[in-house]
N, CA and C atoms as an extended XYZ file, in Angstrom:
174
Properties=species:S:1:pos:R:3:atomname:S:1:resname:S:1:resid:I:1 pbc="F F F"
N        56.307      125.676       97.993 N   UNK     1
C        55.985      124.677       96.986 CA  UNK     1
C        57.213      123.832       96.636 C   UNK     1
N        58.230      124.599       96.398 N   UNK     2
C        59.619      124.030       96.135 CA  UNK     2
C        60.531      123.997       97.121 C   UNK     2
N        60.092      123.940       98.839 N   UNK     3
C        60.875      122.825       99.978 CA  UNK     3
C        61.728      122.071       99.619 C   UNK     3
N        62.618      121.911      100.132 N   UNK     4
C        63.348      120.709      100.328 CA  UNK     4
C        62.831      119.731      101.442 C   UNK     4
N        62.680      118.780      101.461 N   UNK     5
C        62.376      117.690      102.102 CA  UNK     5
C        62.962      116.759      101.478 C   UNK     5
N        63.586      116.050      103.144 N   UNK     6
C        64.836      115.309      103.269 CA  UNK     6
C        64.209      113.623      103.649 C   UNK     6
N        64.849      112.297      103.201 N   UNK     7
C        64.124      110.581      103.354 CA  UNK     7
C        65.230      110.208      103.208 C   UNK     7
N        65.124      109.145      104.097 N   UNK     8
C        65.900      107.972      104.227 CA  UNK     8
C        65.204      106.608      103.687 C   UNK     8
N        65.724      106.249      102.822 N   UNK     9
C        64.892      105.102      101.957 CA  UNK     9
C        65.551      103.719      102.895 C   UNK     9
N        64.219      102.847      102.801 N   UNK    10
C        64.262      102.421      103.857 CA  UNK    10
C        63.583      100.604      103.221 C   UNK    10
N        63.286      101.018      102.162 N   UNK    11
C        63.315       99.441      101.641 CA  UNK    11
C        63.215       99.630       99.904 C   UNK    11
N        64.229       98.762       99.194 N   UNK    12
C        64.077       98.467       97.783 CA  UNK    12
C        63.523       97.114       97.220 C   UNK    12
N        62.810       97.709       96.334 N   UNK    13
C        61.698       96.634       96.247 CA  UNK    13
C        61.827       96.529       94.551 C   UNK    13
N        62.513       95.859       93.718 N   UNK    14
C        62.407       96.444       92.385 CA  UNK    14
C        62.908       97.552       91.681 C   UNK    14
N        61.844       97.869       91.372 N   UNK    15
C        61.858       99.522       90.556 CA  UNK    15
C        61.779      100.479       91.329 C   UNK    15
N        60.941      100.118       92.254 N   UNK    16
C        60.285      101.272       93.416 CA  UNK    16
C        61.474      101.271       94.452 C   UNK    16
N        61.851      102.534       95.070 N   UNK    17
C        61.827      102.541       96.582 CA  UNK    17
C        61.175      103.385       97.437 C   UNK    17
N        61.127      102.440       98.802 N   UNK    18
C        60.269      103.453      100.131 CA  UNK    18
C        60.928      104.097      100.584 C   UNK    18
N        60.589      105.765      101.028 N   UNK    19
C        61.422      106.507      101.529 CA  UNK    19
C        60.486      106.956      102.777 C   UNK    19
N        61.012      107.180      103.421 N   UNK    20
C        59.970      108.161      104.655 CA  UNK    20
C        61.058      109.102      105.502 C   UNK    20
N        59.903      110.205      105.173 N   UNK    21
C        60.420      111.555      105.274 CA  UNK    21
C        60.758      112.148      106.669 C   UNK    21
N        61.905      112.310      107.060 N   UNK    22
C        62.642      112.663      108.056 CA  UNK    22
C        62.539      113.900      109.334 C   UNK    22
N        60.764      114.319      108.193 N   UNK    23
C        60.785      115.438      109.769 CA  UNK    23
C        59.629      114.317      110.918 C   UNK    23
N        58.778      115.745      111.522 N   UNK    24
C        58.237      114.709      112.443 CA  UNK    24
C        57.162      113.899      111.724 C   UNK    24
N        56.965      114.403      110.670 N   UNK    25
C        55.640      113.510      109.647 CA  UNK    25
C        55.825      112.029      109.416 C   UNK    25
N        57.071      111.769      109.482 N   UNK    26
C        57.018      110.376      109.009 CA  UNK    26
C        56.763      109.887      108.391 C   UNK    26
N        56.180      110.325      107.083 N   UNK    27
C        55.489      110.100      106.006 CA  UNK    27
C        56.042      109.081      105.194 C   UNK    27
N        55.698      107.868      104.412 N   UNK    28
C        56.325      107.036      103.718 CA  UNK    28
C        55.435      107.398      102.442 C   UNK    28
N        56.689      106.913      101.524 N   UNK    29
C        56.232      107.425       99.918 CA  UNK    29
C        57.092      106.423       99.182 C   UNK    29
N        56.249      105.856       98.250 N   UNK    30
C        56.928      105.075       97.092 CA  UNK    30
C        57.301      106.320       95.490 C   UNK    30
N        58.669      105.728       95.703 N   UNK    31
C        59.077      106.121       94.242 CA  UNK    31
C        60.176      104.900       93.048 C   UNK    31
N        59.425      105.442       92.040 N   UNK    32
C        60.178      105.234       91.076 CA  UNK    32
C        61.571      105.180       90.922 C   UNK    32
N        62.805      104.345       91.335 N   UNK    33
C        64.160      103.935       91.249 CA  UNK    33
C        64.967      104.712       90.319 C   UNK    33
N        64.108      104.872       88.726 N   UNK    34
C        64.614      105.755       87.973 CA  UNK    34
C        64.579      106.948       88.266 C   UNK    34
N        63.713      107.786       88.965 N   UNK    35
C        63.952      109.243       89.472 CA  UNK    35
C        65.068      109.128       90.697 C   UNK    35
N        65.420      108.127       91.556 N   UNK    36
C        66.674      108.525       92.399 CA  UNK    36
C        68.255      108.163       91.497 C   UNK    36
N        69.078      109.060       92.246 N   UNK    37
C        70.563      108.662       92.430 CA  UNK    37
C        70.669      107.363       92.272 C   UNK    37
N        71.641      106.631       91.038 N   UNK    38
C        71.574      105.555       90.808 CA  UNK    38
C        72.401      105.242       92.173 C   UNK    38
N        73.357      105.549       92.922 N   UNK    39
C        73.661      105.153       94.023 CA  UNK    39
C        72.987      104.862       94.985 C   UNK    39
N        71.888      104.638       95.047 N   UNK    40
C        70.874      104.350       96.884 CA  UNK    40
C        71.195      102.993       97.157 C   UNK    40
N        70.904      103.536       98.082 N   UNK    41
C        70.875      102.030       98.872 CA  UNK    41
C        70.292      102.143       99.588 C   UNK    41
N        69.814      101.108      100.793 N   UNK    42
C        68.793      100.975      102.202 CA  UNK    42
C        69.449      101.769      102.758 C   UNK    42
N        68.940      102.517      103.772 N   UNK    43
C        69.739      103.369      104.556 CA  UNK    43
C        70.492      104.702      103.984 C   UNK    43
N        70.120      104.615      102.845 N   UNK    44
C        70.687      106.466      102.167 CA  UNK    44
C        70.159      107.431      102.455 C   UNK    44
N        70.411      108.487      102.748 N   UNK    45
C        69.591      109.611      103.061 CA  UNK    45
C        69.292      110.499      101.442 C   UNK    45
N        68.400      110.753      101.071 N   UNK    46
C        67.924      111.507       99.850 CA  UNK    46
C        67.261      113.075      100.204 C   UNK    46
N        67.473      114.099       99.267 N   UNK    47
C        67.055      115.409       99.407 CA  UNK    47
C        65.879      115.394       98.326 C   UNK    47
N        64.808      116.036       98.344 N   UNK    48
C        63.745      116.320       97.146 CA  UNK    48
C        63.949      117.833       97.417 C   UNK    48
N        64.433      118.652       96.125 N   UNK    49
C        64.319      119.401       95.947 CA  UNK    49
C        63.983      120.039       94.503 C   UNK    49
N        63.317      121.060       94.323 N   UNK    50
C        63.438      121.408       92.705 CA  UNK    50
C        63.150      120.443       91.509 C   UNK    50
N        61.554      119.536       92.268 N   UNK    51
C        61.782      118.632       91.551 CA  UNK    51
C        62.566      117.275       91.391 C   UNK    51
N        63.579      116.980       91.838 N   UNK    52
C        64.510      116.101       91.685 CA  UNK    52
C        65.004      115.749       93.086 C   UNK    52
N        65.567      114.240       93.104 N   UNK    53
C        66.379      113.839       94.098 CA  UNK    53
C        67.776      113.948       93.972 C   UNK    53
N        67.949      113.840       95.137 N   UNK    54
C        70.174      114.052       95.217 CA  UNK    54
C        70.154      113.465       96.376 C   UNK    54
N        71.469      112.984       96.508 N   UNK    55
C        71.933      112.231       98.180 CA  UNK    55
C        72.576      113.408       98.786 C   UNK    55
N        72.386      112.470      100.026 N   UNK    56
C        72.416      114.018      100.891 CA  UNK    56
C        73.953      112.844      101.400 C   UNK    56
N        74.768      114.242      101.782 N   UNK    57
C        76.224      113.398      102.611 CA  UNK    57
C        76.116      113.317      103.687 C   UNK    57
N        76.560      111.731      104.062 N   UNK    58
C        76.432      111.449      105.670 CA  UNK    58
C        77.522      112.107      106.443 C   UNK    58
């Protein structure tokens, strides 16, 4: 239930950004800007874990 699953956000749009999820799912998901790391940017890699996001180090 509480996975980590790992996205590379991949467009900022506003408030929102798109992330899509890095295994083979590919899955794209919009979130809320205020739940990430005020640091993102295009091309950041993000962790969901425990609830919450964190950047993951390149």
């Amino acid at each position: 239930m509480f996975e980590r699953v790992e996205y590379t956000v991949v467009r900022i749009d506003g408030d929102y950004a798109y992330l899509v999820r890095l295994d083979m799912s590919g899955e794209e998901k919009c979130v809320a800007r205020a739940l990430l790391p005020e640091e993102i940017e295009e091309g950041s890699r993000v962790a969901y874990e425990m609830l919450e996001y964190s950047m993951i180090d390149s």
